[in-house]
Short mmCIF file of C-alpha atoms (C1' of nucleotides) in Angstrom, two decimals:
data_model
loop_
_atom_site.label_atom_id
_atom_site.label_comp_id
_atom_site.label_asym_id
_atom_site.label_seq_id
_atom_site.Cartn_x
_atom_site.Cartn_y
_atom_site.Cartn_z
CA MET A 86 0.00 0.00 0.00
CA SER A 87 1.57 3.24 -1.14
CA ALA A 88 0.70 6.75 -0.07
CA SER A 89 0.65 8.14 -3.59
CA SER A 90 -1.84 5.58 -4.89
CA GLU A 91 -4.19 6.40 -2.01
CA HIS A 92 -4.15 10.14 -2.19
CA GLY A 93 -4.13 11.01 -5.84
CA PRO A 94 -1.63 13.04 -7.84
CA GLN A 95 1.01 14.91 -5.87
CA ARG A 96 4.41 16.37 -6.59
CA PRO A 97 7.19 13.81 -6.50
CA GLY A 98 8.42 13.34 -2.95
CA GLU A 99 5.43 15.29 -1.57
CA ARG A 100 3.89 12.48 0.43
CA ARG A 101 1.22 13.42 2.90
CA GLN A 102 3.56 12.90 5.83
CA ASP A 103 6.09 15.26 4.30
CA LEU A 104 3.31 17.80 3.99
CA ALA A 105 2.41 17.35 7.65
CA THR A 106 6.04 17.87 8.66
CA ASN A 107 6.43 20.88 6.43
CA LEU A 108 3.20 22.45 7.66
CA ARG A 109 4.03 21.69 11.30
CA ILE A 110 7.34 23.52 11.04
CA ALA A 111 5.85 26.46 9.14
CA VAL A 112 2.99 26.93 11.59
CA LEU A 113 5.04 26.57 14.77
CA ARG A 114 7.72 28.98 13.59
CA LEU A 115 5.28 31.58 12.31
CA SER A 116 3.15 31.43 15.45
CA ARG A 117 6.23 31.86 17.61
CA ARG A 118 7.28 34.95 15.68
CA LEU A 119 3.75 36.35 15.77
CA ARG A 120 3.54 35.98 19.55
CA ASN A 121 7.01 37.28 20.28
CA GLU A 122 6.97 40.20 17.91
CA SER A 123 3.65 41.67 18.85
CA THR A 124 2.49 40.98 22.40
CA LEU A 125 4.30 43.24 24.81
CA GLU A 126 1.71 44.50 27.27
CA VAL A 127 -0.06 41.27 28.17
CA SER A 128 0.78 37.59 28.23
CA GLU A 129 -0.76 35.23 25.71
CA ALA A 130 -3.08 33.83 28.39
CA GLN A 131 -4.32 37.31 29.25
CA HIS A 132 -4.70 38.24 25.62
CA SER A 133 -6.74 35.14 24.93
CA VAL A 134 -9.20 36.11 27.67
CA LEU A 135 -9.47 39.70 26.48
CA SER A 136 -9.99 38.51 22.93
CA ALA A 137 -12.78 36.12 23.95
CA LEU A 138 -14.57 38.85 25.91
CA PHE A 139 -14.07 41.29 23.05
CA HIS A 140 -15.49 39.00 20.37
CA LEU A 141 -18.00 36.89 22.30
CA GLY A 142 -19.18 39.31 24.99
CA PRO A 143 -19.28 39.05 28.82
CA MET A 144 -18.72 35.57 30.23
CA THR A 145 -18.32 33.76 33.53
CA PRO A 146 -14.83 32.61 34.59
CA GLY A 147 -16.06 29.05 34.12
CA LYS A 148 -16.94 29.67 30.47
CA LEU A 149 -13.64 31.44 29.91
CA ALA A 150 -11.78 28.46 31.39
CA GLU A 151 -13.67 26.12 29.10
CA HIS A 152 -13.01 28.35 26.09
CA ASP A 153 -9.25 28.37 26.73
CA HIS A 154 -9.02 24.74 27.86
CA VAL A 155 -7.58 25.65 31.25
CA GLN A 156 -8.78 24.77 34.75
CA ARG A 157 -10.95 27.24 36.65
CA PRO A 158 -8.37 28.15 39.29
CA SER A 159 -5.99 29.17 36.50
CA MET A 160 -8.68 31.40 35.04
CA THR A 161 -9.44 32.91 38.43
CA ARG A 162 -5.85 34.08 38.57
CA THR A 163 -5.71 35.37 35.01
CA VAL A 164 -8.96 37.30 35.44
CA ALA A 165 -7.64 38.75 38.72
CA SER A 166 -4.50 40.01 37.00
CA LEU A 167 -6.57 41.59 34.25
CA GLU A 168 -8.89 43.22 36.78
CA GLU A 169 -5.91 44.66 38.70
CA ARG A 170 -4.85 46.33 35.48
CA GLY A 171 -8.32 47.68 34.79
CA LEU A 172 -8.75 45.68 31.57
CA VAL A 173 -11.79 43.73 32.83
CA VAL A 174 -14.36 44.04 35.64
CA ARG A 175 -16.11 41.25 37.56
CA ARG A 176 -19.81 41.67 38.32
CA GLN A 177 -22.10 39.52 40.43
CA ASP A 178 -24.75 37.71 38.40
CA SER A 179 -28.14 39.00 39.54
CA ASP A 180 -29.90 35.65 39.04
CA ASP A 181 -27.38 33.09 40.27
CA LYS A 182 -25.49 34.51 43.22
CA ARG A 183 -22.75 31.91 42.88
CA SER A 184 -21.86 33.26 39.47
CA VAL A 185 -19.64 36.12 38.39
CA VAL A 186 -19.69 37.71 34.96
CA VAL A 187 -16.49 39.15 33.53
CA HIS A 188 -16.79 42.25 31.31
CA ILE A 189 -14.09 43.85 29.20
CA THR A 190 -13.47 47.56 29.89
CA ASP A 191 -12.83 50.34 27.40
CA ASP A 192 -9.11 50.09 28.17
CA GLY A 193 -9.33 46.36 27.53
CA ARG A 194 -11.02 46.93 24.20
CA ALA A 195 -8.43 49.47 23.17
CA LEU A 196 -5.62 47.05 24.02
CA VAL A 197 -7.18 44.20 22.03
CA LYS A 198 -7.47 46.49 19.02
CA GLU A 199 -3.88 47.67 19.40
CA ILE A 200 -2.43 44.16 19.63
CA LYS A 201 -4.56 43.01 16.70
CA ARG A 202 -3.39 46.00 14.69
CA ARG A 203 0.25 45.30 15.52
CA ARG A 204 0.10 41.58 14.71
CA THR A 205 -1.74 42.19 11.49
CA ALA A 206 0.74 44.90 10.52
CA TRP A 207 3.70 42.62 11.23
CA LEU A 208 2.22 39.93 9.05
CA ASP A 209 1.01 42.33 6.40
CA LYS A 210 4.51 43.73 5.96
CA ARG A 211 5.79 40.25 5.14
CA LEU A 212 2.84 39.33 2.94
CA ALA A 213 3.47 42.47 0.92
CA ARG A 214 6.78 41.05 -0.29
CA LEU A 215 5.07 38.05 -1.90
CA THR A 216 3.54 37.86 -5.35
CA ALA A 217 -0.22 38.18 -5.78
CA ALA A 218 -0.39 34.51 -6.73
CA GLU A 219 1.47 33.49 -3.57
CA ARG A 220 -0.87 35.59 -1.47
CA GLN A 221 -3.84 33.93 -3.09
CA THR A 222 -2.44 30.49 -2.27
CA ILE A 223 -1.97 31.52 1.35
CA ALA A 224 -5.46 33.01 1.50
CA GLN A 225 -6.96 29.75 0.33
CA ALA A 226 -4.76 27.73 2.69
CA ALA A 227 -5.70 29.91 5.68
CA THR A 228 -9.37 29.28 5.03
CA ILE A 229 -8.85 25.54 4.66
CA LEU A 230 -6.72 25.39 7.81
CA ARG A 231 -9.24 27.29 9.91
CA ARG A 232 -11.93 24.86 8.86
CA MET A 233 -9.62 21.91 9.47
CA VAL A 234 -8.77 23.05 13.02
CA GLU A 235 -12.41 23.52 13.98
CA GLN A 236 -13.22 19.91 13.22
CA MET B 188 -5.15 54.47 -3.02
CA SER B 189 -7.00 51.17 -2.80
CA ALA B 190 -5.60 47.83 -1.74
CA SER B 191 -7.12 45.92 -4.63
CA SER B 192 -5.61 48.16 -7.28
CA GLU B 193 -2.19 47.63 -5.78
CA HIS B 194 -2.20 43.91 -5.40
CA GLY B 195 -3.90 42.53 -8.44
CA PRO B 196 -6.96 40.33 -8.70
CA GLN B 197 -8.34 38.99 -5.47
CA ARG B 198 -11.66 37.66 -4.23
CA PRO B 199 -14.12 40.41 -3.33
CA GLY B 200 -13.44 41.58 0.22
CA GLU B 201 -10.12 39.72 0.29
CA ARG B 202 -7.91 42.70 0.95
CA ARG B 203 -4.36 42.04 2.09
CA GLN B 204 -5.22 43.05 5.63
CA ASP B 205 -8.08 40.58 5.68
CA LEU B 206 -5.62 37.93 4.56
CA ALA B 207 -3.24 38.86 7.37
CA THR B 208 -6.06 38.59 9.89
CA ASN B 209 -7.29 35.30 8.49
CA LEU B 210 -3.80 33.82 8.40
CA ARG B 211 -3.00 35.10 11.90
CA ILE B 212 -6.05 33.36 13.34
CA ALA B 213 -5.45 30.14 11.41
CA VAL B 214 -1.80 29.91 12.45
CA LEU B 215 -2.31 30.78 16.11
CA ARG B 216 -5.15 28.30 16.52
CA LEU B 217 -3.43 25.49 14.69
CA SER B 218 -0.17 26.00 16.58
CA ARG B 219 -2.02 25.95 19.88
CA ARG B 220 -3.71 22.66 19.00
CA LEU B 221 -0.45 21.17 17.79
CA ARG B 222 1.33 22.03 21.02
CA ASN B 223 -1.49 20.96 23.32
CA GLU B 224 -2.43 17.75 21.55
CA SER B 225 1.00 16.31 21.17
CA THR B 226 3.44 17.43 23.85
CA LEU B 227 2.71 15.55 27.03
CA GLU B 228 6.07 14.56 28.45
CA VAL B 229 7.94 17.84 28.16
CA SER B 230 7.10 21.53 28.05
CA GLU B 231 7.54 23.54 24.88
CA ALA B 232 10.67 25.18 26.34
CA GLN B 233 12.20 21.79 27.11
CA HIS B 234 11.23 20.44 23.72
CA SER B 235 12.82 23.41 21.99
CA VAL B 236 16.13 22.69 23.74
CA LEU B 237 16.01 18.97 22.94
CA SER B 238 15.17 19.74 19.34
CA ALA B 239 18.08 22.16 18.99
CA LEU B 240 20.53 19.62 20.46
CA PHE B 241 19.04 16.89 18.27
CA HIS B 242 19.33 18.82 15.03
CA LEU B 243 22.34 21.07 15.65
CA GLY B 244 24.48 18.96 18.00
CA PRO B 245 25.97 19.64 21.47
CA MET B 246 25.92 23.26 22.59
CA THR B 247 26.73 25.45 25.61
CA PRO B 248 23.85 26.79 27.72
CA GLY B 249 24.77 30.24 26.44
CA LYS B 250 24.29 29.19 22.82
CA LEU B 251 21.03 27.46 23.69
CA ALA B 252 19.78 30.63 25.40
CA GLU B 253 20.68 32.64 22.32
CA HIS B 254 19.00 30.11 20.05
CA ASP B 255 15.72 30.28 21.99
CA HIS B 256 15.87 34.01 22.70
CA VAL B 257 15.78 33.54 26.47
CA GLN B 258 18.15 34.76 29.18
CA ARG B 259 20.92 32.48 30.43
CA PRO B 260 19.48 31.94 33.93
CA SER B 261 16.27 30.67 32.30
CA MET B 262 18.27 28.21 30.23
CA THR B 263 20.23 27.07 33.28
CA ARG B 264 16.92 26.04 34.82
CA THR B 265 15.54 24.35 31.72
CA VAL B 266 18.76 22.40 31.17
CA ALA B 267 18.75 21.36 34.84
CA SER B 268 15.22 20.00 34.53
CA LEU B 269 16.19 18.06 31.41
CA GLU B 270 19.29 16.67 33.11
CA GLU B 271 17.26 15.53 36.13
CA ARG B 272 15.14 13.52 33.74
CA GLY B 273 18.13 12.03 31.96
CA LEU B 274 17.32 13.64 28.61
CA VAL B 275 20.58 15.64 28.44
CA VAL B 276 23.98 15.58 30.14
CA ARG B 277 26.26 18.52 30.98
CA ARG B 278 30.00 18.10 30.37
CA GLN B 279 32.88 20.40 31.25
CA ASP B 280 34.55 21.90 28.22
CA SER B 281 38.15 20.68 28.18
CA ASP B 282 39.53 23.91 26.69
CA ASP B 283 37.56 26.67 28.44
CA LYS B 284 36.94 25.65 32.03
CA ARG B 285 34.20 28.26 32.43
CA SER B 286 32.12 26.55 29.76
CA VAL B 287 29.75 23.61 29.89
CA VAL B 288 28.58 21.65 26.86
CA VAL B 289 25.11 20.13 26.86
CA HIS B 290 24.65 16.80 25.04
CA ILE B 291 21.37 15.06 24.26
CA THR B 292 21.14 11.46 25.55
CA ASP B 293 19.71 8.41 23.80
CA ASP B 294 16.51 8.84 25.85
CA GLY B 295 16.40 12.49 24.73
CA ARG B 296 16.76 11.49 21.10
CA ALA B 297 14.03 8.89 21.41
CA LEU B 298 11.68 11.46 22.95
CA VAL B 299 12.31 14.02 20.20
CA LYS B 300 11.50 11.38 17.61
CA GLU B 301 8.36 10.31 19.47
CA ILE B 302 7.00 13.86 19.79
CA LYS B 303 7.77 14.58 16.14
CA ARG B 304 6.00 11.37 15.16
CA ARG B 305 2.97 12.22 17.28
CA ARG B 306 2.63 15.80 16.01
CA THR B 307 3.00 14.71 12.44
CA ALA B 308 0.44 11.95 12.95
CA TRP B 309 -2.06 14.34 14.54
CA LEU B 310 -1.75 16.68 11.60
CA ASP B 311 -1.70 13.90 9.03
CA LYS B 312 -5.01 12.53 10.32
CA ARG B 313 -6.67 15.89 9.69
CA LEU B 314 -4.97 16.43 6.34
CA ALA B 315 -6.31 13.06 5.24
CA ARG B 316 -9.86 14.41 5.40
CA LEU B 317 -9.13 17.11 2.83
CA THR B 318 -9.25 16.78 -0.93
CA ALA B 319 -6.03 16.29 -2.89
CA ALA B 320 -6.40 19.81 -4.30
CA GLU B 321 -6.76 21.31 -0.83
CA ARG B 322 -3.67 19.45 0.33
CA GLN B 323 -1.75 20.78 -2.62
CA THR B 324 -2.77 24.33 -1.77
CA ILE B 325 -1.60 23.82 1.80
CA ALA B 326 1.66 22.26 0.66
CA GLN B 327 2.41 25.29 -1.48
CA ALA B 328 1.38 27.67 1.31
CA ALA B 329 3.58 25.88 3.86
CA THR B 330 6.60 26.30 1.62
CA ILE B 331 5.85 29.97 1.00
CA LEU B 332 5.29 30.61 4.72
CA ARG B 333 8.53 28.93 5.76
CA ARG B 334 10.43 31.13 3.34
CA MET B 335 8.51 34.19 4.51
CA VAL B 336 9.30 33.57 8.19
CA GLU B 337 13.02 33.13 7.57
CA GLN B 338 13.31 36.57 6.01
"C1'" DT C 114 38.32 43.67 33.07
"C1'" DA C 115 35.22 40.59 30.35
"C1'" DT C 116 32.83 36.22 29.88
"C1'" DT C 117 30.34 31.79 31.30
"C1'" DG C 118 27.47 29.85 34.15
"C1'" DT C 119 25.04 29.79 38.40
"C1'" DT C 120 22.33 31.34 42.49
"C1'" DA C 121 18.90 34.51 44.60
"C1'" DT C 122 14.63 36.50 44.09
"C1'" DA C 123 10.26 37.58 42.06
"C1'" DC C 124 6.30 37.31 38.86
"C1'" DT C 125 3.19 34.63 35.78
"C1'" DC C 126 0.81 30.36 34.12
"C1'" DT C 127 -0.43 25.98 35.06
"C1'" DA C 128 -2.34 22.15 37.84
"C1'" DT C 129 -4.83 19.41 41.79
"C1'" DA C 130 -7.13 19.43 46.23
"C1'" DA C 131 -9.87 21.59 49.48
"C1'" DC C 132 -12.96 25.19 50.85
"C1'" DT C 133 -17.17 28.67 50.67
"C1'" DA C 134 -21.45 30.10 49.07
"C1'" DT C 135 -25.36 29.11 46.55
"C1'" DA C 136 -28.63 26.14 43.88
"C1'" DT D 31 -25.87 16.68 46.64
"C1'" DA D 32 -24.13 19.42 42.81
"C1'" DT D 33 -22.20 23.66 40.94
"C1'" DA D 34 -19.45 28.30 40.59
"C1'" DG D 35 -15.79 30.38 42.16
"C1'" DT D 36 -11.98 30.90 45.15
"C1'" DT D 37 -7.94 29.80 48.08
"C1'" DA D 38 -3.93 26.85 49.18
"C1'" DT D 39 -0.08 24.79 47.48
"C1'" DA D 40 3.26 23.29 44.15
"C1'" DG D 41 5.96 22.97 39.70
"C1'" DA D 42 7.70 25.21 35.53
"C1'" DG D 43 9.19 29.35 32.61
"C1'" DT D 44 10.54 33.84 32.51
"C1'" DA D 45 13.21 37.92 34.04
"C1'" DT D 46 16.90 40.99 36.51
"C1'" DA D 47 20.68 41.45 39.81
"C1'" DA D 48 24.53 39.60 42.01
"C1'" DC D 49 28.07 36.17 42.46
"C1'" DA D 50 32.07 32.63 41.45
"C1'" DA D 51 35.35 30.79 38.42
"C1'" DT D 52 38.00 31.41 34.53
"C1'" DA D 53 39.90 33.90 30.47
#
DNA sequence: TATTGTTATACTCTATAACTATA
DNA sequence: TATAGTTATAGAGTATAACAATA
């Protein structure tokens, strides 16, 4: 049983496993650069929380923990650090008095926008050096990859 | 000055900034999954050190720190944790008695291979669900991205 | 005097276990 | 009894400052 007979026409030496290796290296290196080059003010954990609140609206710490695949005590701490810096506020839920709802503040919103702007700019600068055809390939790949990760 | 006039034919609404945003999200999410799903035994920091020693050969803690863009005291700690687990050994440099050279052990090599195998397998399983054309697009994109990151 | 590596100290993220308040 | 959130405690990664040994 050969890989090429299973998976249709491919470039010589471009077996699916080679593709996985190549993609793995590309993605891990690019993500590392993206994180390092453009998140100065907050950690990645903090940014992830701010981003969730920004895009999905107010949420309980429990939901945030679930969203980020971390345990609730970890989220308690991350939310506390964000609240100390005035980037989020915690409010008692009026219905369920056990619950707390975390809201992003105006400062938090501004920071999310700034980090997004900086990361996009960093990437955009590099994308600008490519040809239009290369950019189109990457655009298609990005869409495919996002769908692939969701599944 | 419009983006589309500068960069040639693109899908409607697929400005270069949209591409950067789309790619940023795809890469950050995929990298997160890759790290979480397939690195159980060692942290990412430890894996990075093992990988450098595996691919580049024995190195001083100073060189390792430089390679990973961390400070030397951080690397001292990471190397110590790897040595405790028998994945690396530290040896005195015969010429410069201030220096130490870190070598990967057979157990360390085996672990690097195992993690690489697991990450590639995780990705390969998901790539298998795509069409041959989609895989080809991703293969081309991976190559372009690797080149882009190096620059 | 400069360099290599380490130790001291501190902050963040992560986890599990145990606790409080509420449902 | 179950759930939401927190506190207690511990391990790992990161940093800066200070130190020892060597060049």
